[in-house]
Coordinates of C-alpha atoms and ligand atoms in Angstrom, one line a residue:
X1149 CA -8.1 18.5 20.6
X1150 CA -8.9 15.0 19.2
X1151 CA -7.3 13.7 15.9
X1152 CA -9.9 11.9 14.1
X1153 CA -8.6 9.5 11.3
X1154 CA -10.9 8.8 8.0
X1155 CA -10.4 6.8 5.1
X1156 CA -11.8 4.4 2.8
X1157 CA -11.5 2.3 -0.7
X1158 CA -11.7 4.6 -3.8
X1159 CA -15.1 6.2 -4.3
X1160 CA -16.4 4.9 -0.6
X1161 CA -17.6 8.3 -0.3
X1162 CA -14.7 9.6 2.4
X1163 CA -14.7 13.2 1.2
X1164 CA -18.6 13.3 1.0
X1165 CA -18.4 12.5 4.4
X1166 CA -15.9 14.5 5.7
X1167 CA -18.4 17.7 3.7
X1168 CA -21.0 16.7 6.3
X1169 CA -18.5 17.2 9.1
X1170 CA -17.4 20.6 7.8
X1171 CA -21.5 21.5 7.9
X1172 CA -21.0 20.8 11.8
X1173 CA -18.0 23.3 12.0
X1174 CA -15.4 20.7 12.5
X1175 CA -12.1 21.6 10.5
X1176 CA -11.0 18.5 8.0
X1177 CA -7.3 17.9 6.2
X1178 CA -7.6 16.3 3.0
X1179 CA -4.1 14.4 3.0
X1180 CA -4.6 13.7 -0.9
X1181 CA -5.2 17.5 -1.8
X1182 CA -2.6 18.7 0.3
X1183 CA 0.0 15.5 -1.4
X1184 CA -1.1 17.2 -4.9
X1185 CA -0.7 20.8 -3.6
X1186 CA 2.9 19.9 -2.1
X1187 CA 3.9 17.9 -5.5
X1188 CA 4.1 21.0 -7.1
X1189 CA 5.1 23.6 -4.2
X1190 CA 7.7 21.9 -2.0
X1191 CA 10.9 22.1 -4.8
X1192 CA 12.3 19.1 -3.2
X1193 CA 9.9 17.3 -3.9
X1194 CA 9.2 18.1 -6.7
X1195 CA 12.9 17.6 -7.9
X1196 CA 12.4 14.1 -6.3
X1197 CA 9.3 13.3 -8.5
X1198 CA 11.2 14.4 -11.9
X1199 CA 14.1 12.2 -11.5
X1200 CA 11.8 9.2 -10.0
X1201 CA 8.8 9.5 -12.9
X1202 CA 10.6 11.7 -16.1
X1203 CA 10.6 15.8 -16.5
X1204 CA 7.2 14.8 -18.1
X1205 CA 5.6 14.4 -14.8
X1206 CA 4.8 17.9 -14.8
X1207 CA 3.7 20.1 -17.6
X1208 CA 5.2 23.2 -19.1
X1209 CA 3.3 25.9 -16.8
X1210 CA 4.3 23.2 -13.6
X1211 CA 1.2 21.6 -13.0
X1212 CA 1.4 17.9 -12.2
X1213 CA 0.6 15.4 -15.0
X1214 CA -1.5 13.6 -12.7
X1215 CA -2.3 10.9 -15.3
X1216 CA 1.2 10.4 -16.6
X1217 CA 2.3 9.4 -13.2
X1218 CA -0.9 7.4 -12.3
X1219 CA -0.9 5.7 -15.4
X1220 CA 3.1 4.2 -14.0
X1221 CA 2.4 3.6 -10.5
X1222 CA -1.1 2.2 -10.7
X1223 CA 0.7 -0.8 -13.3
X1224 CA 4.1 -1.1 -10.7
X1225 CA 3.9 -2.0 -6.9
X1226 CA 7.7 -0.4 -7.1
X1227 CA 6.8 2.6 -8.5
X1228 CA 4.2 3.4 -6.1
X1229 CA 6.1 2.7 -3.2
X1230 CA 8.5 4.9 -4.5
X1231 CA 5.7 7.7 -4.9
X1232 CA 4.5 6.8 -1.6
X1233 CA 7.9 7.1 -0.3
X1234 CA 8.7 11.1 -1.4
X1235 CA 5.3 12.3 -0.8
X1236 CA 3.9 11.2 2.4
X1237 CA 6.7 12.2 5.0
X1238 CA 5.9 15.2 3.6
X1239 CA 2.3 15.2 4.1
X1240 CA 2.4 13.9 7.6
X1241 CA 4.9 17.2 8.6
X1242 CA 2.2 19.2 6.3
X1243 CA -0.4 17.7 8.5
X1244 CA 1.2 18.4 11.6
X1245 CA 1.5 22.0 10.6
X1246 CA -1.8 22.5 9.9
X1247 CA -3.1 21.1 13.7
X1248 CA -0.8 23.9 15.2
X1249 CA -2.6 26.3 13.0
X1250 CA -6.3 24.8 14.5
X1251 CA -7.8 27.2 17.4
X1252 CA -8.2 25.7 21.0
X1253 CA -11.4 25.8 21.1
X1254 CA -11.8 23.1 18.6
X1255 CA -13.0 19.9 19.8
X1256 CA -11.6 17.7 17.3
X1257 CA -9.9 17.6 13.6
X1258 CA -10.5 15.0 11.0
X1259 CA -7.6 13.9 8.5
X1260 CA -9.0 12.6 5.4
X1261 CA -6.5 10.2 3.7
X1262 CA -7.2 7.6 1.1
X1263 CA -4.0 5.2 2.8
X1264 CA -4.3 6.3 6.4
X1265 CA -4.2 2.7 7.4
X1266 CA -1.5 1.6 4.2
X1267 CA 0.8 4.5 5.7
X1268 CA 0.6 4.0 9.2
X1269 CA -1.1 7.2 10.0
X1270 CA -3.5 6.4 11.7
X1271 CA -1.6 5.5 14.6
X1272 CA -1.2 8.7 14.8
X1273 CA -5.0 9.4 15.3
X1274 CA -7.0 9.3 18.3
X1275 CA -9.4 6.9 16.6
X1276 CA -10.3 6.4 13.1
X1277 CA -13.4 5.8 11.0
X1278 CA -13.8 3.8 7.7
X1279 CA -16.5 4.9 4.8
X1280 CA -17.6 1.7 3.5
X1281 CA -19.9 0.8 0.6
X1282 CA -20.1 -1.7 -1.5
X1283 CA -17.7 -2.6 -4.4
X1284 CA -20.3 -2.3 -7.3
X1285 CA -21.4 0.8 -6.4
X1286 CA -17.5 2.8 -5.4
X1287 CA -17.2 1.6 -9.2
X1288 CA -19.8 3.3 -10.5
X1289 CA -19.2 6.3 -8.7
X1290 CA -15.4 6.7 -9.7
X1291 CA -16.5 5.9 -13.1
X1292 CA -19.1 8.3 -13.5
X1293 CA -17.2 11.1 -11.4
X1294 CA -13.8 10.9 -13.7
X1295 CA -14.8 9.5 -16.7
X1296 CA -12.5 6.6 -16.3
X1297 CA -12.8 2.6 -17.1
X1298 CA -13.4 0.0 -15.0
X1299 CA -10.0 -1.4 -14.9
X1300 CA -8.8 1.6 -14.1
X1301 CA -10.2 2.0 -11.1
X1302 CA -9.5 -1.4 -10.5
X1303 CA -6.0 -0.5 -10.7
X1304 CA -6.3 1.5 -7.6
X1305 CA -8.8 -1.1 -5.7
X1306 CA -6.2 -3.4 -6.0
X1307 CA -3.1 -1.5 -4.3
X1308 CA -5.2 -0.6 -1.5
X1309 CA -6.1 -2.7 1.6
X1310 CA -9.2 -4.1 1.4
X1311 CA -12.5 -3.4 3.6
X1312 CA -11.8 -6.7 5.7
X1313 CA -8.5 -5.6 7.0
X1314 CA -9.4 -2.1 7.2
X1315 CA -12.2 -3.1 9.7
X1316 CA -9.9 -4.5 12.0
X1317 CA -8.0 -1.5 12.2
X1318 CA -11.0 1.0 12.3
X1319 CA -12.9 2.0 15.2
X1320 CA -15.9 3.7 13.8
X1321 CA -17.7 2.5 11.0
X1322 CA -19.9 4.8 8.5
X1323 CA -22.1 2.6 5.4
X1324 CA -22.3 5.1 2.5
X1325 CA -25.0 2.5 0.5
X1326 CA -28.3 4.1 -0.8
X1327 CA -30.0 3.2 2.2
X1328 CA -28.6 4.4 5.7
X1329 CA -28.6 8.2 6.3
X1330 CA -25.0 9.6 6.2
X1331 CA -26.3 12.7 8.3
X1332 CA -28.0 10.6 10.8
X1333 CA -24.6 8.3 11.2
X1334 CA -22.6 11.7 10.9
X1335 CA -24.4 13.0 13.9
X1336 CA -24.0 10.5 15.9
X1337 CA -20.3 9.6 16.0
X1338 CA -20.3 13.6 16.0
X1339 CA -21.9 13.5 19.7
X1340 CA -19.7 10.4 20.8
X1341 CA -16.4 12.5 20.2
X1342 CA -17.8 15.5 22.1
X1343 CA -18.8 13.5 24.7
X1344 CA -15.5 11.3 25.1
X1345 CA -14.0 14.8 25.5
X1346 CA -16.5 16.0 28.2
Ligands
LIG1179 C1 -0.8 9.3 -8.6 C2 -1.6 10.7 -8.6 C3 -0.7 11.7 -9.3 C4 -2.9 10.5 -9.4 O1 -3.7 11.6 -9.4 P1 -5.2 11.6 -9.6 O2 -5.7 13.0 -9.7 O3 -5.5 10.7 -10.7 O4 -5.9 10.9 -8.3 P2 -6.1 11.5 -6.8 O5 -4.9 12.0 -6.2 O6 -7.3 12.5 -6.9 O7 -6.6 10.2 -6.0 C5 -7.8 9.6 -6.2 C6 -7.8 8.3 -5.5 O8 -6.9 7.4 -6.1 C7 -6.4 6.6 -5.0 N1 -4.9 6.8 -4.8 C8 -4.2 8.0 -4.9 N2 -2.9 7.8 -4.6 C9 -2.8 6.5 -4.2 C10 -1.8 5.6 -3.8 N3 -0.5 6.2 -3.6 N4 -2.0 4.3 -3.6 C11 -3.3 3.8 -3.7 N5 -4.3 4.5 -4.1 C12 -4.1 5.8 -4.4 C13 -7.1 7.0 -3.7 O9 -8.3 6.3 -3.6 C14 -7.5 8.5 -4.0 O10 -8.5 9.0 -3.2 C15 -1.9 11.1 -7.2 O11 -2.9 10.3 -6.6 C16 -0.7 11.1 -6.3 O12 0.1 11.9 -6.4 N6 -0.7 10.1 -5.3 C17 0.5 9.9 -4.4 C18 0.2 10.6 -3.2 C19 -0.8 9.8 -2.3 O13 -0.4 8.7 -1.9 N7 -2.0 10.3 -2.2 C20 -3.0 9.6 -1.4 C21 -2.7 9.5 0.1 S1 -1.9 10.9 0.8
LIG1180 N1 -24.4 8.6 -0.6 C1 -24.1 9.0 -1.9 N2 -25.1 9.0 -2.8 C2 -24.8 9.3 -4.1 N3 -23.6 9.7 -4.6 C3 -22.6 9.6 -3.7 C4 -22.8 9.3 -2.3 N4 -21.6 9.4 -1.7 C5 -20.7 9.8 -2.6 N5 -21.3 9.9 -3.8 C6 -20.6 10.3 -5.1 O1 -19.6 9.3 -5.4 C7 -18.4 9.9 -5.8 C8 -17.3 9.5 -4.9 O2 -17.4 10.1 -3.7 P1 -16.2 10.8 -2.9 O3 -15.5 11.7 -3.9 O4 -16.7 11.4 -1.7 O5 -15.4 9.5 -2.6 P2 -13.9 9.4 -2.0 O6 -13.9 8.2 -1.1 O7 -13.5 10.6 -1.4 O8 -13.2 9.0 -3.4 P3 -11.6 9.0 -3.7 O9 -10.9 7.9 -3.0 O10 -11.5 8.8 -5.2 O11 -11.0 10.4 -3.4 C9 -18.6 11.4 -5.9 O12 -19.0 11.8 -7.2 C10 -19.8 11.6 -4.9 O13 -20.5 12.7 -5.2

């Protein structure tokens, strides 16, 4: 079974995409649910995330305060590689758990991660895709989707790798602009990994 890597800037449209694969019956891992899910499920971690970002990083009933910790590691490059630190070891077991758990019969998997190429996952892929679009528009998107600013979007933009060195890294590209078909350029990297597995 392949490992299929995907990833893109903030609003690129990744998850979209990775929707479209599901339609074809391939099985996807979205690395940034699953860090959310084991923030508040894996105790160690969770006791790691308390004394790193303040009790108040979760609420009362234990659900992550998503925006209290965004709002200190999106202002401090320390502070998120400290979050990045805790939480993706434990994604990267969580993902390997998950593969066992995939039937035989499946050609491939995708892993869905917003830093697959900042974290070094995708090493561990057998090739990996990047969702591009263009910066005005990811902007718009995030912004309309969460009901956030501009800058603090930005914010993000900025602590991730831009498109031009994502592109060296990537083997398969998708455009997610208003023009090319996403089903059409879905389909067709679709065929290519069943055929590199024929
Ligand atoms: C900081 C947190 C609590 C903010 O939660 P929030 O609901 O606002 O955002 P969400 O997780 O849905 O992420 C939305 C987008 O923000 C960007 N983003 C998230 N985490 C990071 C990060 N560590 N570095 C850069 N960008 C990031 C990505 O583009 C992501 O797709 C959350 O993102 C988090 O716990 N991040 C650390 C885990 C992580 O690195 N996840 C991403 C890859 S596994
Ligand atoms: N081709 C498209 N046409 C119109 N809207 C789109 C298109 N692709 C994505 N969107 C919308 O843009 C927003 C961002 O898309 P999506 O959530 O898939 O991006 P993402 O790369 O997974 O973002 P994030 O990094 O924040 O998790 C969503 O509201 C989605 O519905």
């Amino acid at each position: 079974m392949l490992k299929i890597g995907i990833t893109g800037g903030i609003g690129s449209g990744k998850t979209t995409v990775c929707k479209v694969f599901e339609t074809l019956g391939i099985p996807v891992f979205y690395a940034d649910t699953v860090a959310k899910q084991i923030m508040v499920t894996d105790q160690i971690l969770v006791a790691g995330v308390k004394s790193a970002f303040g009790a108040q990083s979760y609420a009362a009933d234990g659900s992550l305060n998503n925006k209290h910790i965004a709002a200190i590691v999106f202002n401090n490059a320390d502070e998120l590689a400290r979050l990045n630190a805790l939480v993706h070891p434990a994604v990267f077991r969580a993902f390997d758990s998950w593969v066992k758990q995939v039937p035989a019969t499946v050609p491939y998997v995708l892993k869905e991660a917003a830093l697959l190429f900042e974290s070094g996952s995708y090493k561990l892929c057998d090739q990996n895709i990047l969702v591009q679009a263009p910066e005005a528009v990811k902007l718009q998107r995030v912004m309309e989707r969460d009901g956030v600013t501009a800058e603090q979007v930005k914010a993000r933009m900025d602590k991730q790798l831009p498109d031009e060195d994502k592109i060296k890294l990537a083997d398969q590209l998708i455009n997610n602009n208003e023009k090319d078909s996403l089903i059409v350029q879905v389909t067709r990297l679709h065929r290519l990994f069943l055929n590199s597995i024929e």
